[in-house]
Amino acid sequence: MFTSADKDEVIQYFRELKDADFARAGVILSITPGTHNTEDAINRQLRDEGRVAAAMENFNLIYALNKCLGSREGTKMGRLLLLFTLPLLALSCIPTKTPEPGIPATPGPPAANGCPPLGKWDPTACTAKTGAANGCTAATQTTTAITCTTGKLVVIGSNNQANDQLTSITCTAATKMWFIDSPGGSATQADYEAAFGTNLMVACRND
């Protein structure tokens, strides 16, 4: 059973912890509310003074203090301090990984080789636009070249401008952009997008 002197000693001890490294480290004592008047009094006074707050759930302080205050040796508060610092020390040993700024914690997929594919121009729309005698078919695309099994390559942009006299479309590995060749001259994908609009699409014209 706690006496009034015991209660005052406990309260004074935690007052002194206010400026100690233990308190600054955020090790906070929680008093489990009970029916014992002394426990309630300690709980109320410590909380009212703002010295402690809930940090350890379902822990009965009365049991711990009975063990510590049952003896008057100078180590009694040291034992109590050890009791509450052990959980903190255990948590501090758990390894964590903090990603460096700008570096994702999980690596993304490796960069693809070659160029990203161009859009597929619908053969029916291609036939209507170009007037191909034998219609249009889909072009064959890889990451390094766009080709036609038969016919000629056709490219169209978002502003409905088209070139149906292409001879080849190949990938420039250094820039990962397409290089488009035709009898009228060669140009890069960026040149075509500037002149024809973005979202370039390709097909094959069969005459």
CSV table of C-alpha atoms in Angstrom, one decimal:
chain,number,residue,atom,x,y,z
A,1,MET,CA,0.0,0.0,0.0
A,2,PHE,CA,1.4,3.4,-0.9
A,3,THR,CA,1.7,6.1,1.6
A,4,SER,CA,1.4,9.9,1.0
A,5,ALA,CA,5.2,10.1,1.2
A,6,ASP,CA,5.5,7.4,-1.5
A,7,LYS,CA,3.2,9.3,-3.7
A,8,ASP,CA,5.1,12.6,-3.3
A,9,GLU,CA,8.4,10.8,-3.9
A,10,VAL,CA,7.1,9.3,-7.2
A,11,ILE,CA,5.7,12.7,-8.4
A,12,GLN,CA,9.0,14.5,-7.5
A,13,TYR,CA,11.0,11.9,-9.4
A,14,PHE,CA,9.1,12.4,-12.6
A,15,ARG,CA,9.3,16.2,-12.1
A,16,GLU,CA,13.1,15.8,-12.2
A,17,LEU,CA,12.8,13.7,-15.3
A,18,LYS,CA,11.3,16.7,-17.2
A,19,ASP,CA,14.8,18.0,-18.0
A,20,ALA,CA,16.6,14.6,-18.2
A,21,ASP,CA,17.7,12.9,-21.3
A,22,PHE,CA,15.2,10.1,-20.5
A,23,ALA,CA,12.3,12.6,-20.7
A,24,ARG,CA,13.7,14.4,-23.8
A,25,ALA,CA,13.9,11.1,-25.6
A,26,GLY,CA,10.2,10.8,-25.3
A,27,VAL,CA,10.0,7.9,-22.9
A,28,ILE,CA,6.7,8.6,-21.3
A,29,LEU,CA,5.0,6.8,-18.5
A,30,SER,CA,1.4,5.7,-18.6
A,31,ILE,CA,-0.6,5.1,-15.4
A,32,THR,CA,-3.3,2.5,-15.9
A,33,PRO,CA,-6.4,3.9,-14.2
A,34,GLY,CA,-7.7,1.8,-11.3
A,35,THR,CA,-9.9,1.9,-8.3
A,36,HIS,CA,-7.2,2.5,-5.7
A,37,ASN,CA,-7.4,6.1,-4.4
A,38,THR,CA,-3.6,6.5,-4.3
A,39,GLU,CA,-3.3,5.3,-7.9
A,40,ASP,CA,-6.0,7.7,-9.1
A,41,ALA,CA,-4.4,10.6,-7.2
A,42,ILE,CA,-1.0,10.0,-8.8
A,43,ASN,CA,-2.6,9.6,-12.2
A,44,ARG,CA,-4.5,12.9,-11.9
A,45,GLN,CA,-1.7,14.9,-10.5
A,46,LEU,CA,0.9,13.7,-13.0
A,47,ARG,CA,-1.5,14.3,-15.9
A,48,ASP,CA,-2.6,17.7,-14.6
A,49,GLU,CA,1.0,18.8,-14.3
A,50,GLY,CA,1.7,17.7,-17.8
A,51,ARG,CA,4.6,15.6,-16.7
A,52,VAL,CA,3.6,12.3,-18.3
A,53,ALA,CA,1.2,11.1,-21.0
A,54,ALA,CA,0.0,7.7,-22.3
A,55,ALA,CA,2.7,5.8,-24.0
A,56,MET,CA,2.5,2.2,-22.7
A,57,GLU,CA,-0.9,0.6,-22.9
A,58,ASN,CA,-2.3,-1.9,-20.4
A,59,PHE,CA,0.6,-1.6,-18.0
A,60,ASN,CA,-0.1,-1.4,-14.2
A,61,LEU,CA,2.1,1.2,-12.6
A,62,ILE,CA,1.1,0.2,-9.1
A,63,TYR,CA,2.6,-3.3,-9.6
A,64,ALA,CA,5.9,-1.8,-10.7
A,65,LEU,CA,6.0,0.9,-8.0
A,66,ASN,CA,5.2,-1.6,-5.3
A,67,LYS,CA,8.3,-3.6,-6.4
A,68,CYS,CA,10.5,-0.5,-6.6
A,69,LEU,CA,9.3,1.3,-3.5
A,70,GLY,CA,9.2,-1.8,-1.4
A,71,SER,CA,12.9,-1.3,-1.0
A,72,ARG,CA,14.6,2.0,-0.1
A,73,GLU,CA,17.9,1.3,-1.7
A,74,GLY,CA,19.3,4.0,-4.0
A,75,THR,CA,18.7,1.7,-7.0
A,76,LYS,CA,14.9,1.6,-6.7
A,77,MET,CA,14.3,4.4,-9.2
A,78,GLY,CA,17.1,3.0,-11.5
A,79,ARG,CA,15.1,-0.2,-11.8
A,80,LEU,CA,12.0,1.8,-12.7
A,81,LEU,CA,14.0,3.7,-15.3
A,82,LEU,CA,15.3,0.5,-16.7
A,83,LEU,CA,11.8,-1.0,-16.9
A,84,PHE,CA,10.6,1.8,-19.1
A,85,THR,CA,13.7,2.3,-21.2
A,86,LEU,CA,14.0,-1.3,-22.3
A,87,PRO,CA,11.1,-1.1,-24.8
A,88,LEU,CA,12.5,2.0,-26.3
A,89,LEU,CA,16.0,0.4,-26.7
A,90,ALA,CA,14.4,-2.6,-28.3
A,91,LEU,CA,12.6,-0.4,-30.8
A,92,SER,CA,15.7,1.5,-31.6
A,93,CYS,CA,17.4,-1.7,-32.7
A,94,ILE,CA,14.9,-2.5,-35.4
A,95,PRO,CA,16.6,-1.7,-38.7
A,96,THR,CA,14.8,0.7,-41.0
A,97,LYS,CA,15.5,1.8,-44.5
A,98,THR,CA,15.2,5.4,-45.5
A,99,PRO,CA,15.4,6.0,-49.2
A,100,GLU,CA,17.8,8.7,-50.3
A,101,PRO,CA,16.2,11.7,-51.8
A,102,GLY,CA,15.5,11.2,-55.5
A,103,ILE,CA,16.2,7.4,-55.4
A,104,PRO,CA,13.1,5.2,-55.3
A,105,ALA,CA,13.1,2.5,-52.6
A,106,THR,CA,12.0,-0.1,-55.2
A,107,PRO,CA,13.9,0.0,-58.5
A,108,GLY,CA,11.7,0.6,-61.6
A,109,PRO,CA,11.8,-1.6,-64.7
A,110,PRO,CA,14.9,-1.3,-66.9
A,111,ALA,CA,14.7,1.2,-69.7
A,112,ALA,CA,13.4,-0.4,-72.9
A,113,ASN,CA,15.8,-0.7,-75.9
A,114,GLY,CA,14.9,1.1,-79.0
A,115,CYS,CA,12.0,3.6,-79.6
A,116,PRO,CA,8.4,3.5,-78.3
A,117,PRO,CA,5.9,2.5,-80.9
A,118,LEU,CA,3.9,5.0,-82.9
A,119,GLY,CA,0.2,4.9,-83.1
A,120,LYS,CA,-1.6,2.4,-85.4
A,121,TRP,CA,-3.6,4.2,-88.1
A,122,ASP,CA,-6.9,2.5,-88.8
A,123,PRO,CA,-6.7,0.9,-92.3
A,124,THR,CA,-10.2,2.1,-93.3
A,125,ALA,CA,-9.4,5.7,-92.3
A,126,CYS,CA,-6.0,5.4,-94.1
A,127,THR,CA,-7.8,4.2,-97.3
A,128,ALA,CA,-10.3,7.0,-97.2
A,129,LYS,CA,-7.5,9.6,-96.6
A,130,THR,CA,-5.0,8.4,-99.2
A,131,GLY,CA,-7.3,6.9,-101.8
A,132,ALA,CA,-5.1,3.8,-102.0
A,133,ALA,CA,-6.3,1.5,-104.8
A,134,ASN,CA,-5.9,-1.7,-102.8
A,135,GLY,CA,-6.6,-0.1,-99.4
A,136,CYS,CA,-4.3,0.2,-96.4
A,137,THR,CA,-3.0,-2.4,-94.0
A,138,ALA,CA,-1.4,-2.2,-90.6
A,139,ALA,CA,2.4,-1.6,-90.5
A,140,THR,CA,4.8,-3.9,-88.7
A,141,GLN,CA,6.4,-2.3,-85.7
A,142,THR,CA,9.5,-3.3,-83.7
A,143,THR,CA,11.5,-1.2,-81.3
A,144,THR,CA,14.1,-0.5,-84.1
A,145,ALA,CA,12.0,-0.2,-87.3
A,146,ILE,CA,8.6,0.2,-88.8
A,147,THR,CA,8.0,-1.6,-92.1
A,148,CYS,CA,5.4,-2.7,-94.6
A,149,THR,CA,5.1,-6.3,-96.0
A,150,THR,CA,3.6,-4.7,-99.1
A,151,GLY,CA,3.0,-1.1,-100.1
A,152,LYS,CA,4.4,2.1,-98.8
A,153,LEU,CA,4.6,3.5,-95.3
A,154,VAL,CA,2.2,6.3,-94.5
A,155,VAL,CA,2.3,8.6,-91.5
A,156,ILE,CA,-0.4,11.0,-90.2
A,157,GLY,CA,-0.5,13.4,-87.3
A,158,SER,CA,-3.2,14.9,-85.0
A,159,ASN,CA,-3.8,17.8,-87.4
A,160,ASN,CA,-4.8,15.4,-90.2
A,161,GLN,CA,-1.6,16.1,-92.2
A,162,ALA,CA,-0.2,13.0,-93.8
A,163,ASN,CA,2.8,11.8,-95.9
A,164,ASP,CA,2.1,8.7,-98.0
A,165,GLN,CA,5.4,8.5,-99.8
A,166,LEU,CA,7.7,7.2,-97.0
A,167,THR,CA,10.6,4.9,-97.8
A,168,SER,CA,11.7,3.9,-94.2
A,169,ILE,CA,11.2,4.6,-90.6
A,170,THR,CA,14.0,3.6,-88.3
A,171,CYS,CA,14.9,4.2,-84.7
A,172,THR,CA,17.7,6.5,-83.5
A,173,ALA,CA,19.0,4.7,-80.4
A,174,ALA,CA,20.7,7.7,-79.0
A,175,THR,CA,17.6,9.8,-78.8
A,176,LYS,CA,15.0,7.0,-78.8
A,177,MET,CA,13.1,8.8,-81.5
A,178,TRP,CA,12.1,7.7,-85.0
A,179,PHE,CA,13.9,8.9,-88.2
A,180,ILE,CA,11.6,9.1,-91.1
A,181,ASP,CA,12.9,9.0,-94.7
A,182,SER,CA,11.1,9.8,-97.9
A,183,PRO,CA,11.9,10.9,-101.5
A,184,GLY,CA,11.3,14.5,-100.5
A,185,GLY,CA,13.8,14.4,-97.7
A,186,SER,CA,14.5,12.9,-94.3
A,187,ALA,CA,13.3,14.3,-91.0
A,188,THR,CA,13.1,13.3,-87.3
A,189,GLN,CA,10.0,12.3,-85.4
A,190,ALA,CA,10.2,15.7,-83.7
A,191,ASP,CA,10.1,17.5,-87.1
A,192,TYR,CA,7.1,15.5,-88.2
A,193,GLU,CA,5.3,16.2,-84.9
A,194,ALA,CA,6.0,19.9,-85.4
A,195,ALA,CA,4.6,19.9,-88.9
A,196,PHE,CA,1.9,17.2,-88.7
A,197,GLY,CA,0.9,17.4,-85.1
A,198,THR,CA,1.5,15.0,-82.2
A,199,ASN,CA,0.3,11.4,-81.8
A,200,LEU,CA,1.8,10.2,-85.1
A,201,MET,CA,0.2,7.1,-86.5
A,202,VAL,CA,1.4,4.8,-89.2
A,203,ALA,CA,-0.1,2.4,-91.7
A,204,CYS,CA,0.8,0.8,-95.1
A,205,ARG,CA,-0.7,2.0,-98.4
A,206,ASN,CA,-1.2,-0.6,-101.1
A,207,ASP,CA,-1.5,0.6,-104.7
